[in-house]
Coordinates of C-alpha atoms and ligand atoms in Angstrom, one line a residue:
Chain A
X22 CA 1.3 5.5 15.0
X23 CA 3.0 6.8 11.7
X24 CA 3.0 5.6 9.0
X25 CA 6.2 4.2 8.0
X26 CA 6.5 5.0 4.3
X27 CA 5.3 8.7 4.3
X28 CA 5.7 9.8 8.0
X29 CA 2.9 11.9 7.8
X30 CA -0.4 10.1 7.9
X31 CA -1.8 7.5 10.5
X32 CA -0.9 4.3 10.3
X33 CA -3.6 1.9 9.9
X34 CA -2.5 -1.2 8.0
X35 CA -0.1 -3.2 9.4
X36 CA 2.1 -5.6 7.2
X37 CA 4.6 -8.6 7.4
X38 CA 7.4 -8.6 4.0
X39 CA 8.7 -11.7 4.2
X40 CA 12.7 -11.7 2.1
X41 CA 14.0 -15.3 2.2
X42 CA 12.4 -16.4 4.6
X43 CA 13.0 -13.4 7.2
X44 CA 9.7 -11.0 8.5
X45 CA 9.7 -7.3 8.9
X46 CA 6.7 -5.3 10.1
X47 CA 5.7 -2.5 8.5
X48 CA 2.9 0.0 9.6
X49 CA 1.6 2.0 6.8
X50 CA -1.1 3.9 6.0
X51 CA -3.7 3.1 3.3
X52 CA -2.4 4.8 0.3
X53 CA 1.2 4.0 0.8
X54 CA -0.4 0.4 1.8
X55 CA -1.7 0.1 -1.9
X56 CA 1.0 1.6 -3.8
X57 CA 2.9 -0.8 -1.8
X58 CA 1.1 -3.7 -2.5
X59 CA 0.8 -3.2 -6.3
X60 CA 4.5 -3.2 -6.7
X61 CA 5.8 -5.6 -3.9
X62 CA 4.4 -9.3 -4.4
X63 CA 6.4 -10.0 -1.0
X64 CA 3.8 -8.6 1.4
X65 CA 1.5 -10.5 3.7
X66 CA -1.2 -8.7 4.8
X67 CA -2.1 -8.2 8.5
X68 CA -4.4 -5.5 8.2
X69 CA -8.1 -5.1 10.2
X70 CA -10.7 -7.1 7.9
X71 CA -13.5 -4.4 6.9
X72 CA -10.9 -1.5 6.6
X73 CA -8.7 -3.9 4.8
X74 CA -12.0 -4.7 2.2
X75 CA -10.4 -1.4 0.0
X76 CA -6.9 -2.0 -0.9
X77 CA -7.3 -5.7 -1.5
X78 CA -7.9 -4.0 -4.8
X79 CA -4.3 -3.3 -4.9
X80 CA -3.4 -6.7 -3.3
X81 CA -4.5 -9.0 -5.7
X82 CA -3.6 -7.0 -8.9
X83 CA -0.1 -8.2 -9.1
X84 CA -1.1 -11.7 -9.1
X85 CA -3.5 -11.0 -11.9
X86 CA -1.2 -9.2 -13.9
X87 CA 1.1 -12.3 -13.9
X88 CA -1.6 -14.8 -15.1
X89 CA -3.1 -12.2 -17.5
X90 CA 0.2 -12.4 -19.3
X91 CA 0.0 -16.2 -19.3
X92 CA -3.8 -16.5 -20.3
X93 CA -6.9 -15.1 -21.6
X94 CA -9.6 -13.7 -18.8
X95 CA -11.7 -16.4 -17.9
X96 CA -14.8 -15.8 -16.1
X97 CA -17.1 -18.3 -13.1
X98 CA -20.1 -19.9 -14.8
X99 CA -22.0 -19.8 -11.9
X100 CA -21.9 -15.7 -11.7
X101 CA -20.1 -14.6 -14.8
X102 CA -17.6 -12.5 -12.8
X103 CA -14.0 -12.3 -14.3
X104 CA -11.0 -12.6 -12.6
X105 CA -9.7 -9.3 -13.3
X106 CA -12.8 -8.0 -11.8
X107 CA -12.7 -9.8 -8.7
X108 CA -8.9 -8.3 -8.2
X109 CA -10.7 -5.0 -8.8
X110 CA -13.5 -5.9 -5.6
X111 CA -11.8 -7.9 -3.5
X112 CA -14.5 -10.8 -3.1
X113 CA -15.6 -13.8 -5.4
X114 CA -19.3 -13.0 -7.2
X115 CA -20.3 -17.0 -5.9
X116 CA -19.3 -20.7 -4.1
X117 CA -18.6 -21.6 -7.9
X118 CA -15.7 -18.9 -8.0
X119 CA -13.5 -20.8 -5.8
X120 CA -13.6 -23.7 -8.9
X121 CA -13.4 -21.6 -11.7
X122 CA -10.2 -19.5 -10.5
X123 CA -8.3 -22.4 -8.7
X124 CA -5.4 -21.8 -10.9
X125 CA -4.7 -18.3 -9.5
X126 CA -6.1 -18.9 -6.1
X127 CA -3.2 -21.0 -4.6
X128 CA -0.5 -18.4 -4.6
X129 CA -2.6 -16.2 -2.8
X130 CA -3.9 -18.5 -0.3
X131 CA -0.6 -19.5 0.7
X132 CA 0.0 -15.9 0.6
X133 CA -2.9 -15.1 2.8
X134 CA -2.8 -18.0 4.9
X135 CA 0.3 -19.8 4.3
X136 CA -1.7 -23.0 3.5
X137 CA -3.9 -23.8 0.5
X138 CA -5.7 -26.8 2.4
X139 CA -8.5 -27.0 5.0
X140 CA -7.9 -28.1 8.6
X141 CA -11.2 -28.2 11.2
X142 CA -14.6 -28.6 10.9
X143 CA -16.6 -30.4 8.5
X144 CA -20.3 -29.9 7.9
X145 CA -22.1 -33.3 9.4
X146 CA -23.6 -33.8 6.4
X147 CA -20.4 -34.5 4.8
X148 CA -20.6 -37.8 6.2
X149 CA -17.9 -39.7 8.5
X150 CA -15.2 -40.2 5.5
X151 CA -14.6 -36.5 5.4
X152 CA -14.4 -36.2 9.0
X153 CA -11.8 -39.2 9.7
X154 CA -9.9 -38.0 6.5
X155 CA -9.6 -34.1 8.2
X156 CA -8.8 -35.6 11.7
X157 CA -6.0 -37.7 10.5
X158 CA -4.7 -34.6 8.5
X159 CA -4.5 -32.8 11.6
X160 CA -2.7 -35.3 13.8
X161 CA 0.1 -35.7 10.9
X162 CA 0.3 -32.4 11.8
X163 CA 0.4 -32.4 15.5
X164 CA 2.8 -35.5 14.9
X165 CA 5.6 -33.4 13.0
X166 CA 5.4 -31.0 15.6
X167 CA 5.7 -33.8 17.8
X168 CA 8.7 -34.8 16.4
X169 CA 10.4 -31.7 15.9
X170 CA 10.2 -30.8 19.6
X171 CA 11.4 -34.3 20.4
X172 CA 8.6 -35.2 22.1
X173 CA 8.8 -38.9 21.0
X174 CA 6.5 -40.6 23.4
X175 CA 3.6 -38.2 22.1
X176 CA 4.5 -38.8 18.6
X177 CA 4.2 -42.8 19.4
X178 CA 0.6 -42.1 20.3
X179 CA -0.2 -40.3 17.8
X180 CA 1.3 -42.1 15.2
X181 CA -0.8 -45.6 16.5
X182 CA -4.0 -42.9 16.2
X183 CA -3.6 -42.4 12.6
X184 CA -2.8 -45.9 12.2
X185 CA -6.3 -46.4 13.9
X186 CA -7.8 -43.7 11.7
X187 CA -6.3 -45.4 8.3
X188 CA -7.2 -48.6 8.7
X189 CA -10.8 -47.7 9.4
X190 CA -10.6 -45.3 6.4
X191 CA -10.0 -48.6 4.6
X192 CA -12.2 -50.7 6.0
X193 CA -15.1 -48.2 4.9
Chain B
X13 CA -40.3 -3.1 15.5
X14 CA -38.3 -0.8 18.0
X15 CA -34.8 -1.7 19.9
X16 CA -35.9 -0.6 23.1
X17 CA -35.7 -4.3 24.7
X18 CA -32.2 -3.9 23.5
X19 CA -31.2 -0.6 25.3
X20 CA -31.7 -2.8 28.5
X21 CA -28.3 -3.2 29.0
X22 CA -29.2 -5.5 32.1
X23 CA -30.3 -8.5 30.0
X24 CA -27.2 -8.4 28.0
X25 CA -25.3 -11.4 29.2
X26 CA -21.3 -10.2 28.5
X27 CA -21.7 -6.9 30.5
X28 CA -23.6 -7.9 33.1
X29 CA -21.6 -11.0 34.2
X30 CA -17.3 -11.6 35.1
X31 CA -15.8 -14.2 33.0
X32 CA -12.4 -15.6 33.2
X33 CA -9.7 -12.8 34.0
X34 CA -12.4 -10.1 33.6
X35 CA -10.1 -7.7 35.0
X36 CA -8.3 -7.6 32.1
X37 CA -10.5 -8.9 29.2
X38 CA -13.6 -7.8 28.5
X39 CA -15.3 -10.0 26.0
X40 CA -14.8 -12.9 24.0
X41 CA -15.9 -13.1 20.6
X42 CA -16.6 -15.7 17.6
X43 CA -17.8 -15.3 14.6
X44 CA -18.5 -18.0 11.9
X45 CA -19.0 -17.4 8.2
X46 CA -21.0 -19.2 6.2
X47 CA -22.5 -18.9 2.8
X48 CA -25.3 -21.0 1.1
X49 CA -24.6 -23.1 -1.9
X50 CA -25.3 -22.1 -5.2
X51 CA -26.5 -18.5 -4.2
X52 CA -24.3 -15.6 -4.9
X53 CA -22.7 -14.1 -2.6
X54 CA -24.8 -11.2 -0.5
X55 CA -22.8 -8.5 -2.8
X56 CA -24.4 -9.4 -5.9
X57 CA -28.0 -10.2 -4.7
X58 CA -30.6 -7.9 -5.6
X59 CA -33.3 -7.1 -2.5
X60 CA -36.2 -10.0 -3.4
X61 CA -32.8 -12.9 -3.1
X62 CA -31.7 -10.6 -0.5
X63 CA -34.9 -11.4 1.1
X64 CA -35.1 -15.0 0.2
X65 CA -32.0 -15.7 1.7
X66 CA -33.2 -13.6 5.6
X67 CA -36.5 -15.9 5.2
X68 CA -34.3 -19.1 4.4
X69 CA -31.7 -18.6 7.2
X70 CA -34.3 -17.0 9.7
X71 CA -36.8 -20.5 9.4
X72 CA -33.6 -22.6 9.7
X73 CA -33.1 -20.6 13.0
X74 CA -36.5 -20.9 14.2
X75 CA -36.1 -24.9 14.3
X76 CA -34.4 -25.3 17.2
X77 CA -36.8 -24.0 20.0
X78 CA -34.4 -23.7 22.6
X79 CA -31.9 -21.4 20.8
X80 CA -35.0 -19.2 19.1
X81 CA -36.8 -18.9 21.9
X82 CA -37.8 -15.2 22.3
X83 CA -35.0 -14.2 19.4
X84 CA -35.7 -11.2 17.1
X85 CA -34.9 -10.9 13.6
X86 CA -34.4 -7.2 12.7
X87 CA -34.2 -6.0 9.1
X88 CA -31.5 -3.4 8.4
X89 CA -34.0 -1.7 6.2
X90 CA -36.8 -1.1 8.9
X91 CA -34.0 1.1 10.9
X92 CA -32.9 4.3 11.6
X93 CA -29.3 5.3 11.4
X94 CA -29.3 6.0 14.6
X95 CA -30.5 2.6 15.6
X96 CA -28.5 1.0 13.6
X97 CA -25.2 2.5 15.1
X98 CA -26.5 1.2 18.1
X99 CA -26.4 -2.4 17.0
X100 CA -22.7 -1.6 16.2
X101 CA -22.0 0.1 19.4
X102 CA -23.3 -3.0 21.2
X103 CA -21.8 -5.5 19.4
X104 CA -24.5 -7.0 17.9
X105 CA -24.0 -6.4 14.0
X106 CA -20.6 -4.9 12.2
X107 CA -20.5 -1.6 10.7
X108 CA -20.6 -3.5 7.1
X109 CA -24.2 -4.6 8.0
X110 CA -25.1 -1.2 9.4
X111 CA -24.3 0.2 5.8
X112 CA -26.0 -1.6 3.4
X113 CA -30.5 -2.4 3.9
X114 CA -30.7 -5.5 2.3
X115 CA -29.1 -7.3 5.5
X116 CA -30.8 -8.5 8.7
X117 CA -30.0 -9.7 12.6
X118 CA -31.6 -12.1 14.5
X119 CA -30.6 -11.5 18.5
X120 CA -31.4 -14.0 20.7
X121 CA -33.2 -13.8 23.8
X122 CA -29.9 -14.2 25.8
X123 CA -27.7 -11.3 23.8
X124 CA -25.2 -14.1 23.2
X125 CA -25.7 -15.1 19.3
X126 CA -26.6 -13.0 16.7
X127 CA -26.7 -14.1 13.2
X128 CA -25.9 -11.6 10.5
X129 CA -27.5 -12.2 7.2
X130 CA -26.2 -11.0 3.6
X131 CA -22.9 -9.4 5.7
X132 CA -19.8 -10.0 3.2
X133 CA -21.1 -13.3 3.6
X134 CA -24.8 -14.9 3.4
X135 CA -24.3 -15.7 7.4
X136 CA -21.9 -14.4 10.4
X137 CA -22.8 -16.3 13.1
X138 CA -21.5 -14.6 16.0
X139 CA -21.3 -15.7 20.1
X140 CA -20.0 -12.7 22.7
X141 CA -19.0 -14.2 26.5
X142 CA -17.8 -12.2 29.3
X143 CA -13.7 -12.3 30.1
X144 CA -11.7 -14.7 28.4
X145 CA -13.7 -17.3 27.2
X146 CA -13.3 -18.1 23.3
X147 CA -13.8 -21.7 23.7
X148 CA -17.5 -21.1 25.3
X149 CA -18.2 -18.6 22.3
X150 CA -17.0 -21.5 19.8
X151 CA -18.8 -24.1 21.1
X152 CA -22.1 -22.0 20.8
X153 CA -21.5 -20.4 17.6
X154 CA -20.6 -24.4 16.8
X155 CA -24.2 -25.3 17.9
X156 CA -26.0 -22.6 16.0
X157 CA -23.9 -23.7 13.1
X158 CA -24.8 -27.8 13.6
X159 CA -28.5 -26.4 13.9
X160 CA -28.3 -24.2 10.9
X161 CA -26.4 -26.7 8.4
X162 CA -29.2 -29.3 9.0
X163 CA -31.3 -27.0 7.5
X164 CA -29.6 -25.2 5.0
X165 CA -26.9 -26.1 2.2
X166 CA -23.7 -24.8 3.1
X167 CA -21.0 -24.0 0.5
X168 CA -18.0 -26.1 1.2
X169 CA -15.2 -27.7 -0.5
X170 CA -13.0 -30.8 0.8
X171 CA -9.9 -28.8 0.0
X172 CA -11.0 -25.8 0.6
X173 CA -13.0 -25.7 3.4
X174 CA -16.4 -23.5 4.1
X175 CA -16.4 -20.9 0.8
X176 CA -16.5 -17.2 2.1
X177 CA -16.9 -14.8 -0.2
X178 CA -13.4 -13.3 0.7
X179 CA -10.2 -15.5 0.6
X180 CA -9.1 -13.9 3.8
X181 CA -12.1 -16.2 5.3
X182 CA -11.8 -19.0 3.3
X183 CA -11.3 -22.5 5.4
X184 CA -12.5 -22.6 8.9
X185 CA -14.3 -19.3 8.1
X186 CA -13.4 -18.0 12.1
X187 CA -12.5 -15.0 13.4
X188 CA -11.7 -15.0 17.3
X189 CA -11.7 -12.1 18.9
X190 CA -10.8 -10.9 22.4
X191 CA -11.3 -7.5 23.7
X192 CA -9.2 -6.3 26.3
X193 CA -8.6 -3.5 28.4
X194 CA -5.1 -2.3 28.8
X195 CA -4.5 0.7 30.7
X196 CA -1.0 0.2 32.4
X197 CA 0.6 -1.0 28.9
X198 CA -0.9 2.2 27.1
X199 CA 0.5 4.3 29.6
X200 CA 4.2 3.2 29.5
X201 CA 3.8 2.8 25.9
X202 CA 4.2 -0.8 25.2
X203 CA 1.5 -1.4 23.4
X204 CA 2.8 -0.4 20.0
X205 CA 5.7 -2.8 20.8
X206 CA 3.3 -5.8 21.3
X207 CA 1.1 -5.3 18.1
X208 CA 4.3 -5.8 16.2
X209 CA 5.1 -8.8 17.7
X210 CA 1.5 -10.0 17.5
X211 CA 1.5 -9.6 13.3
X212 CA 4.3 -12.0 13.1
X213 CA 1.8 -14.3 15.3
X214 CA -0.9 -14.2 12.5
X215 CA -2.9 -12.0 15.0
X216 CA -4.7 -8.8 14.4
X217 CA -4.6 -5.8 16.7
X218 CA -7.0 -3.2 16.7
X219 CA -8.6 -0.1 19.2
X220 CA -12.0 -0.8 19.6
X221 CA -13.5 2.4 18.5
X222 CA -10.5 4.7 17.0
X223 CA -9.6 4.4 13.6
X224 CA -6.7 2.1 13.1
X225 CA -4.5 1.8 16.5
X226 CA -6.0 4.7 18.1
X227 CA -7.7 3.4 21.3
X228 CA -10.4 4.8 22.9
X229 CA -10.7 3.8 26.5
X230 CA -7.7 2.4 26.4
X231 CA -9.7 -1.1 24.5
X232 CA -8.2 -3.4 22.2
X233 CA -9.4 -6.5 20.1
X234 CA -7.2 -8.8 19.4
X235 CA -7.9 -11.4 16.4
X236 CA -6.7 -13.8 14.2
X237 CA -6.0 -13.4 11.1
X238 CA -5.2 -16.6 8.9
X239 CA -8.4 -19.0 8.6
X240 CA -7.0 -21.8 6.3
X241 CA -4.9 -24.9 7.1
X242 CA -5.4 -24.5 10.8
X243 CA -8.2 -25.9 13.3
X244 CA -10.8 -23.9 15.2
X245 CA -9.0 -25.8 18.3
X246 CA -5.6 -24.5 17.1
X247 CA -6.4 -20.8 16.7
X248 CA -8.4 -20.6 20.0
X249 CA -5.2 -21.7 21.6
X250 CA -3.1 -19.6 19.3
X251 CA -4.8 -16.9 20.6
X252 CA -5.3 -18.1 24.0
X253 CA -1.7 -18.3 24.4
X254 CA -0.7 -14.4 23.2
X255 CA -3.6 -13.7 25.6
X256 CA -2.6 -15.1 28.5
X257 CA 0.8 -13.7 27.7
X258 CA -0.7 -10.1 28.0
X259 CA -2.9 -10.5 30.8
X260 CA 0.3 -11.5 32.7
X261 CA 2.2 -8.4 31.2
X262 CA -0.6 -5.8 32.3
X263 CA -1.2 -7.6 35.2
X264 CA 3.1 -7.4 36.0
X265 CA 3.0 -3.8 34.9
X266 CA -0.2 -2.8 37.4
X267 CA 1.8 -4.2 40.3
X268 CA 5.0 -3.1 39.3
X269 CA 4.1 1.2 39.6
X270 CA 4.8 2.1 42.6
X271 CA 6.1 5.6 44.4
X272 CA 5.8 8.7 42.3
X273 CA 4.6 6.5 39.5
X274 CA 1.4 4.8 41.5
X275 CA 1.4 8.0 43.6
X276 CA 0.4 9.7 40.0
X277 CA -2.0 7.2 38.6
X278 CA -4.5 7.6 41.7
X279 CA -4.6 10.9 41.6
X280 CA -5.2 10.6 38.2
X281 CA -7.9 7.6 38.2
X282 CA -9.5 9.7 41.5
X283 CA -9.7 12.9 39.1
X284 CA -11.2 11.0 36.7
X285 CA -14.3 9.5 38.9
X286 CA -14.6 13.4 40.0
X287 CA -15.3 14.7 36.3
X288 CA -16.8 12.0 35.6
X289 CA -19.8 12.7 38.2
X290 CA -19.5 16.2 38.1
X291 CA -19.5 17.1 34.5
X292 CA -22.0 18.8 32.7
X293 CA -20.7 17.7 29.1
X294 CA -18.9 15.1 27.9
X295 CA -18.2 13.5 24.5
X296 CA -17.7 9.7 23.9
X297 CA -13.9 10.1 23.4
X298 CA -13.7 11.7 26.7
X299 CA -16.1 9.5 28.7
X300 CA -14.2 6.7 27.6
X301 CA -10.8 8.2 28.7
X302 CA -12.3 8.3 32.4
X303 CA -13.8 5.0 32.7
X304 CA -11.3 3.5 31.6
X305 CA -9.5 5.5 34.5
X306 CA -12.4 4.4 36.8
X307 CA -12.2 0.6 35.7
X308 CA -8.7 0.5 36.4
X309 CA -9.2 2.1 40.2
X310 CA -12.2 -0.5 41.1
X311 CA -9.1 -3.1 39.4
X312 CA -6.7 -2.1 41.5
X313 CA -9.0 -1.6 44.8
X314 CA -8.9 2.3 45.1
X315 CA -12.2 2.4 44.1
X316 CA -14.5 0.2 46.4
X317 CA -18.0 1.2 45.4
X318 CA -18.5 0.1 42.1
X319 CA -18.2 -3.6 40.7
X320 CA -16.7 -4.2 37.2
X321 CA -19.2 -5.2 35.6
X322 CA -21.2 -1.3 36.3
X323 CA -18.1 -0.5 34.4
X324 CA -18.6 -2.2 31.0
X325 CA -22.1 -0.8 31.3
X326 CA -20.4 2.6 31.3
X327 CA -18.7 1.6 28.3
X328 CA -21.9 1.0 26.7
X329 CA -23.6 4.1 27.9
X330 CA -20.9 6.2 26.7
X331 CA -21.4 5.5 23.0
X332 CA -22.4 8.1 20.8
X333 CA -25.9 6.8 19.5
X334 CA -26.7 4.9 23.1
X335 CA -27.9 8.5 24.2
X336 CA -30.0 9.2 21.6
X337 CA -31.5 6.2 21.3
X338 CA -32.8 6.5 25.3
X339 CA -34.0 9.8 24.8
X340 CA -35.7 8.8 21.4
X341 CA -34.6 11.6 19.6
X342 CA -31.8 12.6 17.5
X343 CA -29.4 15.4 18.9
X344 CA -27.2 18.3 18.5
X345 CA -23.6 17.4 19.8
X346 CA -24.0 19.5 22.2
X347 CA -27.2 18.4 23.5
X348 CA -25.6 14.5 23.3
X349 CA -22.6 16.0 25.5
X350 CA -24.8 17.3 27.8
X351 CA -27.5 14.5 28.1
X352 CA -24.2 11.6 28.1
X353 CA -23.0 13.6 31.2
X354 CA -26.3 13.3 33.3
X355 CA -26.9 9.8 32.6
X356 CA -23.1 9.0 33.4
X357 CA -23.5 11.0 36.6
X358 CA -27.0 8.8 37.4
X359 CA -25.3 5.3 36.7
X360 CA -22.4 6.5 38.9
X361 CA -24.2 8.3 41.9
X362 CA -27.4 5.9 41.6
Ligands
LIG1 ZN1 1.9 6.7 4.2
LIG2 ZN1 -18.9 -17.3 -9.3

């Protein structure tokens, strides 16, 4: 496959740009990938996850360009990295990162992911209130989808579930 | 210690075995990541943490006796190259690992788990099962997981889920993967036309050992892509569902050639057994080109002596550092050509 931007070279990243609401597909290859990515906050990427590693250089820079305007660099006092140089390498330096960057890590999540909360397992150890509070999350889920497809005898299930789930959440 | 208990292709659970729609789907896949708390992430360890953190996860391992029993740890730094591209070739570690020494592998005795260690992330636990079967891979990976955590401090965040050292990872920290073998689609060109559609599903589409799209063997892997704000349960079924939808379109397309068209594709699949076991050279890119062929005849009955699952052996034999690793030496392309051929022509006419 082409890639889409130059015509020339292989296409090897593949990308969703999202304008109001709608998604295109885009297949690109690397270079025009990046140059894309540093200029278009739009894109979503799709690509493979090792190749992908390189050009998430290029992905996050826009986002840190915006907060750099807004704030000084701050850095993770668990590992010392900076924020500018994690949009350089593409990975966090430690756990602690996550913390110490929260302000500009939810536009990319939801960029990313489309969601900036956890759904699914939770380590054991984390002890039943974790768990009951993730399951019930989930099955508000299942319940909207519930209700949008009109599947209202489902939803009545569910809904009594969470009720279930709540009131032991309480109780605890 | 040496890989030759590996090279026995026979003990290795996903080749030797037909899962769930095995005509059409070669392997299911999970991988888990996890990282330890309050250690930085494998990128910014230097070799004695490195080591600390194999020791750490390789004890935790060792506590459950049923899963350990007979498992190998392997340190990336005690292997060749060539060895090493082996791993890869077999599934067992990614190329990341291969590239940098301060990782390590432990295989169990079964080929089905292996846990990566100092990867992107301080662990990839990882399950492969024969045909489609991603909810057998979770539920193992799952296990190793429970059995690890008990041991070991995992990062995670109530928000946030399990910290990866990547935000693509971040949440459930899965990537499901299935590997499939499409033949008919390739050939009447569909393919390109599904990838698109399977972005827009949050999936990933890639050829298993060209760069990019390319396919070699006509092999594709199929994964998802977002791993936040959606349950393990949800992406298996996500994926489940685009699966099952392909199967049914490869499957569809297979019975749907007929005349000229069908009339061409055995000739073409019987050519391909006859190079195939009368070469006297053949490179990887080629070999694959022909078993794929071959699969697809046994598939479709015009081949009756040979069972799948010989096939996905083929596969494995094919690779470009398989053969040196038999022969214990490292090769000229020429002489790797030449030696792929004859032990391609063995498996075939044994
Ligand atoms: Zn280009
Ligand atoms: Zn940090």
């Amino acid at each position: 496959m082409r890639c889409d931007e130059c015509k020339k070279r292989q296409a090897t990243v593949h990308i969703t740009k999202i304008v109001n609401g709608e998604k295109t597909l885009l297949h690109l290859c690397e270079q025009c990938a990046k140059e894309k990515s540093i200029f278009d906050v739009s894109f979503e990427f799709e690509g493979e996850p090792f190749s992908m590693q390189k050009f998430l250089a290029g992905f996050f820079e826009p986002i840190m360009r915006e907060f750099h305007e807004k704030s000084q660099p701050l850095s993770c006092e668990g590992c010392g990295l900076t924020f500018p140089r994690f949009s350089q390498i593409g990975r966090f330096g430690c756990s602690r990162c996550y913390e110490a960057f929260k302000g500009q890590l939810d536009p990319m999540l939801r960029r990313l992911h489309g969601k900036t909360y956890h759904v699914g397992k939770v380590p054991r150890k984390r002890g039943g209130r974790m768990r009951i509070k993730s399951e019930i999350e989930r099955l508000k889920r299942e319940l909207q989808e519930a209700v949008n497809a009109e599947e209202y005898e489902r939803a009545a299930v569910l809904r009594d579930k969470i009720k279930e789930l709540e009131q032991k959440l309480g109780r605890d | 210690m040496a890989l030759d208990e590996l090279l026995d292709t026979s003990k290795i659970g996903w080749i030797n075995s037909t899962g769930p729609d095995s005509d059409i789907v070669i392997t299911s896949r999970v991988r888990l990541a996890r990282n330890l708390k309050d250690v930085p992430f494998p990128h910014l360890l230097n070799r004695l943490q490195a080591k600390e953190v194999i020791e750490m996860v390789y004890k935790a391992f060792l506590s459950n006796a049923v899963l350990s029993k007979d498992a190998r740890l392997y340190y990336m730094e005690d292997l060749s190259e060539t060895e090493k591209n082996l791993l890869v070739e077999m599934h067992f570690i990614s190329p990341d690992l291969a590239r940098d020494d301060r990782g390590a592998v432990i295989i169990s005795s079964d080929r089905r788990i292996s846990v990566m260690i100092n990867e992107e992330d301080h662990l990839r636990i990882q399950c492969i099962f024969s045909g489609l079967d991603p909810q057998g891979a979770y539920d193992l990976a799952s296990r190793v997981d429970d059995v690890l955590e008990e041991q070991l401090d995992f990062a995670f965040d109530e928000q946030l889920g399990y910290l990866t050292a990547c935000p693509t990872n971040v949440g459930t920290g899965i990537r499901v993967s299935v590997m499939m073998h499409l033949p008919v689609l390739t050939m009447l060109k569909q393919v390109d036309r599904m990838f698109s559609t399977m972005a827009q599903l949050g999936l990933v589409v890639r050829g298993l050992y060209g760069e990019g799209t390319e396919s070699w063997g006509n092999l594709y892997q199929i994964s998802n892509q977002i791993t936040l704000g959606k349950s393990e349960e949800d992406i298996i079924q996500n994926l489940l569902s685009v699966a099952g939808q392909i199967i049914a379109s490869e499957r569809q397309a297979r019975r749907n050639l007929n005349g000229e068209e069908r009339l061409r594709l055995e000739d073409r699949i019987l050519r391909s057994y006859g190079i195939l076991t009368n070469s006297r050279l053949l490179s990887t890119q080629e070999a694959m080109r022909y078993i794929s062929d071959v699969r697809l005849g046994v598939d479709l009955g015009i081949i009756k002596n040979l069972k799948p699952e010989e096939l996905n052996n083929l596969f494995i034999t094919a690779g470009p550092s398989y053969i040196q690793e038999v022969f214990k030496k490292t090769m000229t392309p020429l002489e790797r050509d030449l030696n792929r051929a004859n032990l391609l022509r063995q498996k075939l006419l044994r």
